[in-house]
Amino acid sequence: MNNIPFLNLGKVNEPYFERFAAATERIIRSGRYIGGEDCTSFETKLAETVGCKYCIGVSNGLDALKLIIEGYKALGIFHAGDEIIAPANTYVASILAISEAGLVPVLVEPDIDTMNIDSTQIEAAVTDRTRGIMTVHLYGRVAYDTSMAEIATKYGLKIIEDNAQAIGAVSEIQGTNSDKAGGLGDAAAFSFYPTKNIGALGDAGAVTTSDKDLADAVRAIANYGSDRRYHNIYIGYNCRLDPIQAAILSIKLDDLGQISEHRQAIATVYDKKILNPKVKKPEIPAFAKSHVWHQYVIRTEKRDELRQFLTENGIGSDINYPTPPHLQPCYINTLGKKQFPIAEQISKTCLSLPISNVIDADTATIIAEVLNNY
Ligand SMILES: *Cc1c(COP(=O)(O)O)cnc(C)c1O
């Protein structure tokens, strides 16, 4: 009997135990538990990694997205009631950020093969209230192309990247700041939720941009709205990143290349060894570096039965995501008035297989063989 959990975070973090403990002890002894050198050096490292001028460490990915929108509001670029185009197939947090900031999400269907926003359908969703496109590099695959960039330029839209899942991915084409996920649009949000490719030991996130005004606004809004001590220019929030999390993330960020390459190698094993015609494998993009495989998502008609079969064979799996945002109770009476059949089809047929630094090629082969016996 196999015993392969979908994800074992204790094991994922095991190689880092000593370094994490040393960094944590150093910070405890330093007496500085908010802000400081660990935060700044992590921010510098992440900004360099994605090719942006600025990075602001924040509390989590949802706050990072929301702070970008609030930042554009503070600068008078977005206003309450403006529309942001976003993919119908995403984790609900992408959409929550838009609503929480007082703007209106306008959903666009995914492409069934990439499972990311279908750029050919973006222009039809543009109205005179549209101010931005939130692109989500879902499952670790870059969702950015020439057509998206052209529409943004044509209508004067800001491109906001939800880069919760694709840190380390590289785009085939150059973006606004670089060719890296997080540097493609005007601003990007990162999540370091423990399960992400670079995961903290709790909640953490970041914003990257090369727009100084936006960076200043985001930093101030995330720190009670203050631009300097006891001076509040915005009615802000407290959405800061802790130095302990920053130090931990800094240690992991040094391994980013290796982490992405390992996931790409596991995806290649799955791609070669899963041969069951009932299982639709994810499309492998022509440009290999554009996918860092946060999830390896297969599709199959009898998904729940297949999942049960894997469970009986001691193999964990997950569903990302069982309910698309527009069908969530909180959105059913608004976004749910429109139909998004492709997003719904993905939610009913998708299944995520184990992929992390704990899964090696032999384990992936065992999983593929079990799937072939279904
Ligand atoms: C994880 C995730 C978020 C939210 O990040 P948190 O750090 O959990 O707030 C947003 N969007 C996507 C696509 C995510 O995967």
CSV table of C-alpha atoms and ligand atoms in Angstrom, one decimal:
chain,number,residue,atom,x,y,z
A,1,MET,CA,0.0,0.0,0.0
A,2,ASN,CA,1.3,3.5,-0.9
A,3,ASN,CA,1.3,6.3,1.6
A,4,ILE,CA,1.7,9.4,-0.5
A,5,PRO,CA,0.0,12.4,1.0
A,6,PHE,CA,-1.0,15.2,-1.4
A,7,LEU,CA,1.3,17.6,0.5
A,8,ASN,CA,3.4,17.1,3.6
A,9,LEU,CA,4.5,20.6,4.6
A,10,GLY,CA,6.7,19.4,7.6
A,11,LYS,CA,8.7,17.4,5.0
A,12,VAL,CA,8.8,20.2,2.6
A,13,ASN,CA,10.4,22.4,5.2
A,14,GLU,CA,12.7,19.7,6.7
A,15,PRO,CA,15.8,20.7,4.6
A,16,TYR,CA,15.5,24.2,6.1
A,17,PHE,CA,15.0,23.3,9.8
A,18,GLU,CA,18.5,24.4,11.0
A,19,ARG,CA,18.6,27.6,9.0
A,20,PHE,CA,15.1,28.6,10.0
A,21,ALA,CA,15.9,27.9,13.7
A,22,ALA,CA,19.1,30.0,13.5
A,23,ALA,CA,17.3,32.9,11.8
A,24,THR,CA,14.4,32.8,14.3
A,25,GLU,CA,16.7,32.7,17.3
A,26,ARG,CA,18.7,35.6,15.9
A,27,ILE,CA,15.5,37.7,15.5
A,28,ILE,CA,14.2,36.8,18.9
A,29,ARG,CA,17.5,37.9,20.5
A,30,SER,CA,17.6,41.1,18.4
A,31,GLY,CA,14.4,42.4,20.1
A,32,ARG,CA,13.1,43.8,16.8
A,33,TYR,CA,9.9,42.0,15.8
A,34,ILE,CA,8.3,44.4,13.3
A,35,GLY,CA,10.1,45.8,10.2
A,36,GLY,CA,13.9,46.2,10.2
A,37,GLU,CA,16.7,44.7,8.1
A,38,ASP,CA,15.2,41.2,7.6
A,39,CYS,CA,12.2,42.8,6.0
A,40,THR,CA,14.2,45.2,3.8
A,41,SER,CA,16.7,42.6,2.6
A,42,PHE,CA,13.9,40.2,1.7
A,43,GLU,CA,12.1,43.0,-0.2
A,44,THR,CA,15.3,43.8,-2.1
A,45,LYS,CA,15.9,40.2,-3.0
A,46,LEU,CA,12.4,39.6,-4.3
A,47,ALA,CA,12.4,42.9,-6.3
A,48,GLU,CA,15.7,41.7,-7.9
A,49,THR,CA,14.3,38.2,-8.5
A,50,VAL,CA,11.3,39.5,-10.5
A,51,GLY,CA,13.0,42.5,-12.1
A,52,CYS,CA,11.0,45.3,-10.4
A,53,LYS,CA,12.3,48.4,-8.7
A,54,TYR,CA,10.2,48.1,-5.6
A,55,CYS,CA,8.9,45.4,-3.3
A,56,ILE,CA,6.7,45.8,-0.2
A,57,GLY,CA,6.4,42.8,2.1
A,58,VAL,CA,2.8,42.4,3.3
A,59,SER,CA,0.7,40.2,5.4
A,60,ASN,CA,-0.7,37.8,2.8
A,61,GLY,CA,-1.7,37.4,-0.9
A,62,LEU,CA,-5.2,38.7,-0.6
A,63,ASP,CA,-4.0,41.8,1.2
A,64,ALA,CA,-1.3,42.3,-1.5
A,65,LEU,CA,-3.9,42.3,-4.2
A,66,LYS,CA,-6.2,44.6,-2.3
A,67,LEU,CA,-3.4,47.0,-1.4
A,68,ILE,CA,-2.5,47.4,-5.1
A,69,ILE,CA,-6.1,48.3,-5.9
A,70,GLU,CA,-6.3,50.6,-2.9
A,71,GLY,CA,-3.0,52.1,-4.0
A,72,TYR,CA,-4.4,52.9,-7.4
A,73,LYS,CA,-7.5,54.4,-5.7
A,74,ALA,CA,-5.3,56.6,-3.5
A,75,LEU,CA,-3.5,57.9,-6.6
A,76,GLY,CA,-6.8,58.7,-8.3
A,77,ILE,CA,-6.3,56.1,-11.0
A,78,PHE,CA,-9.1,53.7,-9.8
A,79,HIS,CA,-12.4,54.7,-8.3
A,80,ALA,CA,-15.1,52.8,-6.4
A,81,GLY,CA,-17.4,51.2,-8.9
A,82,ASP,CA,-14.7,50.8,-11.6
A,83,GLU,CA,-14.4,47.4,-13.3
A,84,ILE,CA,-11.5,45.0,-13.3
A,85,ILE,CA,-11.4,42.1,-15.7
A,86,ALA,CA,-10.4,38.8,-14.0
A,87,PRO,CA,-10.5,35.1,-14.9
A,88,ALA,CA,-13.5,33.0,-14.1
A,89,ASN,CA,-11.2,30.1,-13.2
A,90,THR,CA,-9.2,31.2,-10.2
A,91,TYR,CA,-9.0,31.0,-6.5
A,92,VAL,CA,-11.8,33.2,-5.0
A,93,ALA,CA,-9.2,35.5,-3.3
A,94,SER,CA,-8.4,37.1,-6.7
A,95,ILE,CA,-12.0,38.2,-6.9
A,96,LEU,CA,-12.5,39.0,-3.2
A,97,ALA,CA,-9.7,41.6,-3.5
A,98,ILE,CA,-11.5,43.5,-6.2
A,99,SER,CA,-14.8,43.5,-4.3
A,100,GLU,CA,-13.3,44.4,-0.9
A,101,ALA,CA,-11.6,47.4,-2.5
A,102,GLY,CA,-15.0,48.6,-3.8
A,103,LEU,CA,-14.5,47.8,-7.4
A,104,VAL,CA,-16.4,45.4,-9.7
A,105,PRO,CA,-15.0,42.1,-10.9
A,106,VAL,CA,-15.9,41.3,-14.5
A,107,LEU,CA,-15.2,37.7,-15.3
A,108,VAL,CA,-13.8,36.2,-18.5
A,109,GLU,CA,-13.8,32.5,-19.3
A,110,PRO,CA,-10.6,30.5,-19.3
A,111,ASP,CA,-9.0,28.7,-22.2
A,112,ILE,CA,-9.8,25.0,-21.7
A,113,ASP,CA,-6.2,23.9,-22.5
A,114,THR,CA,-4.2,26.5,-20.4
A,115,MET,CA,-7.0,26.8,-17.8
A,116,ASN,CA,-5.9,30.5,-17.6
A,117,ILE,CA,-7.8,33.5,-18.8
A,118,ASP,CA,-8.6,33.4,-22.6
A,119,SER,CA,-7.0,36.6,-23.8
A,120,THR,CA,-9.0,36.5,-27.0
A,121,GLN,CA,-12.2,37.2,-24.9
A,122,ILE,CA,-10.8,40.1,-22.9
A,123,GLU,CA,-11.6,42.9,-25.3
A,124,ALA,CA,-15.3,42.0,-25.4
A,125,ALA,CA,-15.5,42.4,-21.6
A,126,VAL,CA,-14.1,46.0,-21.8
A,127,THR,CA,-16.6,48.8,-21.0
A,128,ASP,CA,-16.1,52.5,-20.3
A,129,ARG,CA,-15.7,51.6,-16.6
A,130,THR,CA,-12.9,49.1,-17.1
A,131,ARG,CA,-9.7,50.3,-15.4
A,132,GLY,CA,-7.6,47.1,-15.1
A,133,ILE,CA,-7.0,43.5,-15.9
A,134,MET,CA,-6.1,41.1,-13.1
A,135,THR,CA,-4.3,38.3,-14.7
A,136,VAL,CA,-3.8,35.2,-12.6
A,137,HIS,CA,-0.9,32.8,-13.4
A,138,LEU,CA,-3.0,29.9,-12.2
A,139,TYR,CA,-1.4,26.6,-11.3
A,140,GLY,CA,2.0,28.3,-11.9
A,141,ARG,CA,1.5,29.0,-15.6
A,142,VAL,CA,2.2,32.5,-17.0
A,143,ALA,CA,-1.0,34.1,-18.2
A,144,TYR,CA,0.3,37.1,-20.2
A,145,ASP,CA,0.6,37.5,-23.9
A,146,THR,CA,0.9,40.2,-26.6
A,147,SER,CA,-2.9,40.4,-27.0
A,148,MET,CA,-3.4,41.1,-23.3
A,149,ALA,CA,-0.6,43.8,-23.4
A,150,GLU,CA,-2.1,45.4,-26.5
A,151,ILE,CA,-5.6,45.6,-25.0
A,152,ALA,CA,-4.2,47.2,-21.8
A,153,THR,CA,-2.4,49.8,-23.9
A,154,LYS,CA,-5.3,50.4,-26.2
A,155,TYR,CA,-7.8,51.1,-23.4
A,156,GLY,CA,-5.3,52.5,-20.8
A,157,LEU,CA,-5.8,49.6,-18.4
A,158,LYS,CA,-3.4,48.6,-15.5
A,159,ILE,CA,-2.3,45.0,-15.6
A,160,ILE,CA,-2.3,43.6,-12.0
A,161,GLU,CA,-0.7,40.1,-11.7
A,162,ASP,CA,-2.0,37.7,-9.1
A,163,ASN,CA,1.3,35.9,-8.8
A,164,ALA,CA,0.3,33.8,-5.8
A,165,GLN,CA,1.1,30.6,-7.8
A,166,ALA,CA,3.9,31.4,-10.3
A,167,ILE,CA,6.9,32.8,-8.5
A,168,GLY,CA,9.9,31.9,-10.7
A,169,ALA,CA,8.0,31.5,-13.9
A,170,VAL,CA,9.4,33.3,-17.0
A,171,SER,CA,7.3,34.6,-19.8
A,172,GLU,CA,8.1,34.0,-23.4
A,173,ILE,CA,7.6,37.7,-24.1
A,174,GLN,CA,8.9,40.7,-22.3
A,175,GLY,CA,6.5,42.5,-19.9
A,176,THR,CA,6.4,46.0,-18.5
A,177,ASN,CA,9.4,45.5,-16.2
A,178,SER,CA,10.9,42.1,-17.1
A,179,ASP,CA,10.0,38.7,-18.5
A,180,LYS,CA,9.4,37.2,-15.0
A,181,ALA,CA,6.0,36.5,-13.4
A,182,GLY,CA,5.7,39.4,-11.0
A,183,GLY,CA,7.4,41.8,-13.4
A,184,LEU,CA,5.1,41.5,-16.4
A,185,GLY,CA,2.3,43.9,-15.4
A,186,ASP,CA,2.1,47.2,-13.7
A,187,ALA,CA,2.1,45.6,-10.3
A,188,ALA,CA,2.0,42.1,-8.9
A,189,ALA,CA,0.8,40.4,-5.7
A,190,PHE,CA,2.5,37.4,-4.2
A,191,SER,CA,1.3,35.0,-1.6
A,192,PHE,CA,3.6,33.0,0.6
A,193,TYR,CA,0.8,30.9,2.1
A,194,PRO,CA,2.6,27.7,3.4
A,195,THR,CA,1.5,25.6,0.5
A,196,LYS,CA,2.8,27.9,-2.2
A,197,ASN,CA,6.0,27.2,-4.1
A,198,ILE,CA,7.8,29.5,-1.7
A,199,GLY,CA,5.8,29.1,1.5
A,200,ALA,CA,6.2,30.9,4.9
A,201,LEU,CA,5.5,29.4,8.3
A,202,GLY,CA,2.2,31.2,8.4
A,203,ASP,CA,0.7,34.0,6.4
A,204,ALA,CA,2.9,36.3,4.2
A,205,GLY,CA,2.7,38.2,0.9
A,206,ALA,CA,4.3,40.9,-1.1
A,207,VAL,CA,3.7,43.5,-3.8
A,208,THR,CA,6.2,44.3,-6.6
A,209,THR,CA,6.1,47.2,-9.0
A,210,SER,CA,8.4,49.7,-10.7
A,211,ASP,CA,5.9,52.5,-10.2
A,212,LYS,CA,7.3,54.6,-7.3
A,213,ASP,CA,4.0,56.4,-6.6
A,214,LEU,CA,2.2,53.1,-6.3
A,215,ALA,CA,4.9,51.6,-4.2
A,216,ASP,CA,4.8,54.6,-1.8
A,217,ALA,CA,1.0,54.4,-1.6
A,218,VAL,CA,1.0,50.6,-1.0
A,219,ARG,CA,3.7,50.9,1.7
A,220,ALA,CA,1.8,53.7,3.5
A,221,ILE,CA,-1.6,52.1,3.2
A,222,ALA,CA,-0.2,48.8,4.6
A,223,ASN,CA,1.2,50.7,7.6
A,224,TYR,CA,-1.9,52.5,9.0
A,225,GLY,CA,-1.8,54.9,6.1
A,226,SER,CA,1.3,56.7,7.4
A,227,ASP,CA,4.1,58.0,5.2
A,228,ARG,CA,6.2,58.7,8.3
A,229,ARG,CA,5.8,58.0,12.0
A,230,TYR,CA,2.6,59.5,13.5
A,231,HIS,CA,1.6,61.1,10.2
A,232,ASN,CA,-1.3,59.5,8.4
A,233,ILE,CA,-2.0,60.5,4.8
A,234,TYR,CA,-4.5,57.6,4.2
A,235,ILE,CA,-7.1,55.8,6.3
A,236,GLY,CA,-4.9,52.8,6.1
A,237,TYR,CA,-4.7,49.2,7.3
A,238,ASN,CA,-2.1,47.1,9.2
A,239,CYS,CA,-0.9,44.6,6.6
A,240,ARG,CA,2.8,44.3,7.4
A,241,LEU,CA,5.1,41.3,6.9
A,242,ASP,CA,6.9,40.1,10.1
A,243,PRO,CA,10.7,39.9,10.1
A,244,ILE,CA,10.6,36.2,11.1
A,245,GLN,CA,8.6,35.3,8.1
A,246,ALA,CA,10.8,37.6,5.9
A,247,ALA,CA,13.9,35.8,7.1
A,248,ILE,CA,12.4,32.4,6.4
A,249,LEU,CA,11.3,33.5,3.0
A,250,SER,CA,14.7,34.9,2.2
A,251,ILE,CA,16.3,31.5,2.9
A,252,LYS,CA,13.8,29.8,0.6
A,253,LEU,CA,14.0,32.4,-2.1
A,254,ASP,CA,17.7,31.5,-2.5
A,255,ASP,CA,16.5,28.0,-3.7
A,256,LEU,CA,13.8,29.3,-6.1
A,257,GLY,CA,15.6,28.0,-9.2
A,258,GLN,CA,16.0,24.6,-7.8
A,259,ILE,CA,12.4,24.5,-6.5
A,260,SER,CA,11.0,25.4,-10.0
A,261,GLU,CA,13.3,22.9,-11.8
A,262,HIS,CA,12.3,20.1,-9.5
A,263,ARG,CA,8.6,20.7,-10.1
A,264,GLN,CA,9.2,20.9,-13.9
A,265,ALA,CA,11.0,17.6,-13.7
A,266,ILE,CA,8.1,15.9,-11.8
A,267,ALA,CA,5.6,17.4,-14.3
A,268,THR,CA,7.7,15.9,-17.1
A,269,VAL,CA,7.6,12.5,-15.4
A,270,TYR,CA,3.8,12.7,-15.2
A,271,ASP,CA,3.6,13.8,-18.7
A,272,LYS,CA,5.6,10.9,-20.0
A,273,LYS,CA,4.2,8.2,-17.8
A,274,ILE,CA,0.5,8.9,-17.5
A,275,LEU,CA,-0.9,7.1,-20.5
A,276,ASN,CA,-4.5,6.4,-19.5
A,277,PRO,CA,-6.8,7.9,-22.3
A,278,LYS,CA,-9.4,8.7,-19.6
A,279,VAL,CA,-7.0,11.2,-18.0
A,280,LYS,CA,-6.5,14.5,-19.8
A,281,LYS,CA,-3.0,15.8,-18.9
A,282,PRO,CA,-2.3,19.5,-18.6
A,283,GLU,CA,-0.9,21.1,-21.7
A,284,ILE,CA,2.8,21.5,-21.6
A,285,PRO,CA,3.6,25.1,-22.8
A,286,ALA,CA,6.1,25.3,-25.6
A,287,PHE,CA,8.2,27.6,-23.5
A,288,ALA,CA,9.2,25.4,-20.6
A,289,LYS,CA,10.1,28.1,-18.2
A,290,SER,CA,6.7,29.7,-18.4
A,291,HIS,CA,5.3,27.0,-16.0
A,292,VAL,CA,6.5,26.4,-12.5
A,293,TRP,CA,3.8,23.8,-11.7
A,294,HIS,CA,2.3,25.1,-8.5
A,295,GLN,CA,-0.3,22.4,-9.3
A,296,TYR,CA,-0.2,19.5,-11.8
A,297,VAL,CA,-3.9,19.5,-12.8
A,298,ILE,CA,-5.4,16.6,-14.8
A,299,ARG,CA,-9.0,16.5,-16.0
A,300,THR,CA,-11.3,13.5,-16.2
A,301,GLU,CA,-15.0,13.0,-16.6
A,302,LYS,CA,-15.5,10.8,-13.5
A,303,ARG,CA,-13.3,12.9,-11.3
A,304,ASP,CA,-14.7,11.9,-7.9
A,305,GLU,CA,-14.5,8.2,-8.8
A,306,LEU,CA,-10.9,8.7,-9.9
A,307,ARG,CA,-10.1,10.6,-6.7
A,308,GLN,CA,-11.6,7.7,-4.7
A,309,PHE,CA,-9.5,5.2,-6.6
A,310,LEU,CA,-6.3,7.1,-5.8
A,311,THR,CA,-7.3,7.4,-2.1
A,312,GLU,CA,-7.9,3.6,-2.0
A,313,ASN,CA,-4.4,3.2,-3.5
A,314,GLY,CA,-2.8,5.4,-0.8
A,315,ILE,CA,-2.4,8.5,-3.0
A,316,GLY,CA,-3.5,11.9,-1.9
A,317,SER,CA,-4.9,14.5,-4.3
A,318,ASP,CA,-6.7,17.8,-4.2
A,319,ILE,CA,-9.3,19.8,-6.2
A,320,ASN,CA,-8.3,23.3,-7.3
A,321,TYR,CA,-11.0,24.4,-7.1
A,322,PRO,CA,-14.3,22.6,-6.6
A,323,THR,CA,-16.4,25.7,-6.9
A,324,PRO,CA,-15.6,28.7,-9.2
A,325,PRO,CA,-16.0,32.1,-7.6
A,326,HIS,CA,-19.2,33.1,-9.4
A,327,LEU,CA,-21.0,30.0,-7.9
A,328,GLN,CA,-19.9,30.8,-4.3
A,329,PRO,CA,-22.8,31.8,-2.1
A,330,CYS,CA,-21.3,35.2,-1.7
A,331,TYR,CA,-21.3,35.9,-5.5
A,332,ILE,CA,-24.2,33.7,-6.7
A,333,ASN,CA,-26.6,36.7,-6.9
A,334,THR,CA,-24.2,39.0,-8.7
A,335,LEU,CA,-21.4,37.3,-10.7
A,336,GLY,CA,-23.5,34.1,-10.7
A,337,LYS,CA,-26.1,35.7,-12.9
A,338,LYS,CA,-23.8,35.0,-15.9
A,339,GLN,CA,-22.7,31.6,-17.0
A,340,PHE,CA,-19.1,30.5,-17.3
A,341,PRO,CA,-19.4,26.9,-18.7
A,342,ILE,CA,-15.7,26.4,-19.3
A,343,ALA,CA,-14.8,27.5,-15.7
A,344,GLU,CA,-17.6,25.2,-14.4
A,345,GLN,CA,-16.4,22.3,-16.5
A,346,ILE,CA,-12.9,22.7,-15.1
A,347,SER,CA,-14.2,22.8,-11.5
A,348,LYS,CA,-16.1,19.5,-12.1
A,349,THR,CA,-13.3,17.6,-13.9
A,350,CYS,CA,-10.0,18.9,-12.4
A,351,LEU,CA,-7.8,16.9,-10.0
A,352,SER,CA,-4.4,18.0,-8.7
A,353,LEU,CA,-1.7,15.4,-8.2
A,354,PRO,CA,1.1,15.5,-5.6
A,355,ILE,CA,4.0,17.8,-6.7
A,356,SER,CA,6.6,19.3,-4.3
A,357,ASN,CA,10.2,18.9,-3.3
A,358,VAL,CA,9.1,15.8,-1.4
A,359,ILE,CA,7.8,14.0,-4.5
A,360,ASP,CA,10.7,12.5,-6.5
A,361,ALA,CA,10.7,10.9,-9.9
A,362,ASP,CA,10.1,7.4,-8.5
A,363,THR,CA,7.1,8.5,-6.5
A,364,ALA,CA,5.7,10.3,-9.6
A,365,THR,CA,6.2,7.1,-11.6
A,366,ILE,CA,4.2,5.1,-9.0
A,367,ILE,CA,1.4,7.6,-9.1
A,368,ALA,CA,1.3,7.5,-12.9
A,369,GLU,CA,1.2,3.7,-12.9
A,370,VAL,CA,-1.7,3.7,-10.5
A,371,LEU,CA,-3.5,6.2,-12.7
A,372,ASN,CA,-2.8,3.9,-15.7
A,373,ASN,CA,-4.6,1.1,-13.9
A,374,TYR,CA,-7.8,3.1,-13.4
B,1,LIG,C1,-3.2,31.7,-2.4
B,1,LIG,C2,-3.8,32.6,-3.4
B,1,LIG,C3,-4.3,33.8,-3.0
B,1,LIG,C4,-4.4,34.3,-1.6
B,1,LIG,O1,-3.2,34.4,-0.9
B,1,LIG,P1,-3.3,34.3,0.7
B,1,LIG,O2,-1.8,34.5,1.0
B,1,LIG,O3,-3.8,33.0,1.1
B,1,LIG,O4,-4.1,35.5,1.1
B,1,LIG,C5,-4.8,34.6,-4.1
B,1,LIG,N1,-4.8,34.2,-5.3
B,1,LIG,C6,-4.4,33.0,-5.7
B,1,LIG,C7,-4.5,32.6,-7.1
B,1,LIG,C8,-3.9,32.1,-4.7
B,1,LIG,O5,-3.5,30.9,-5.1
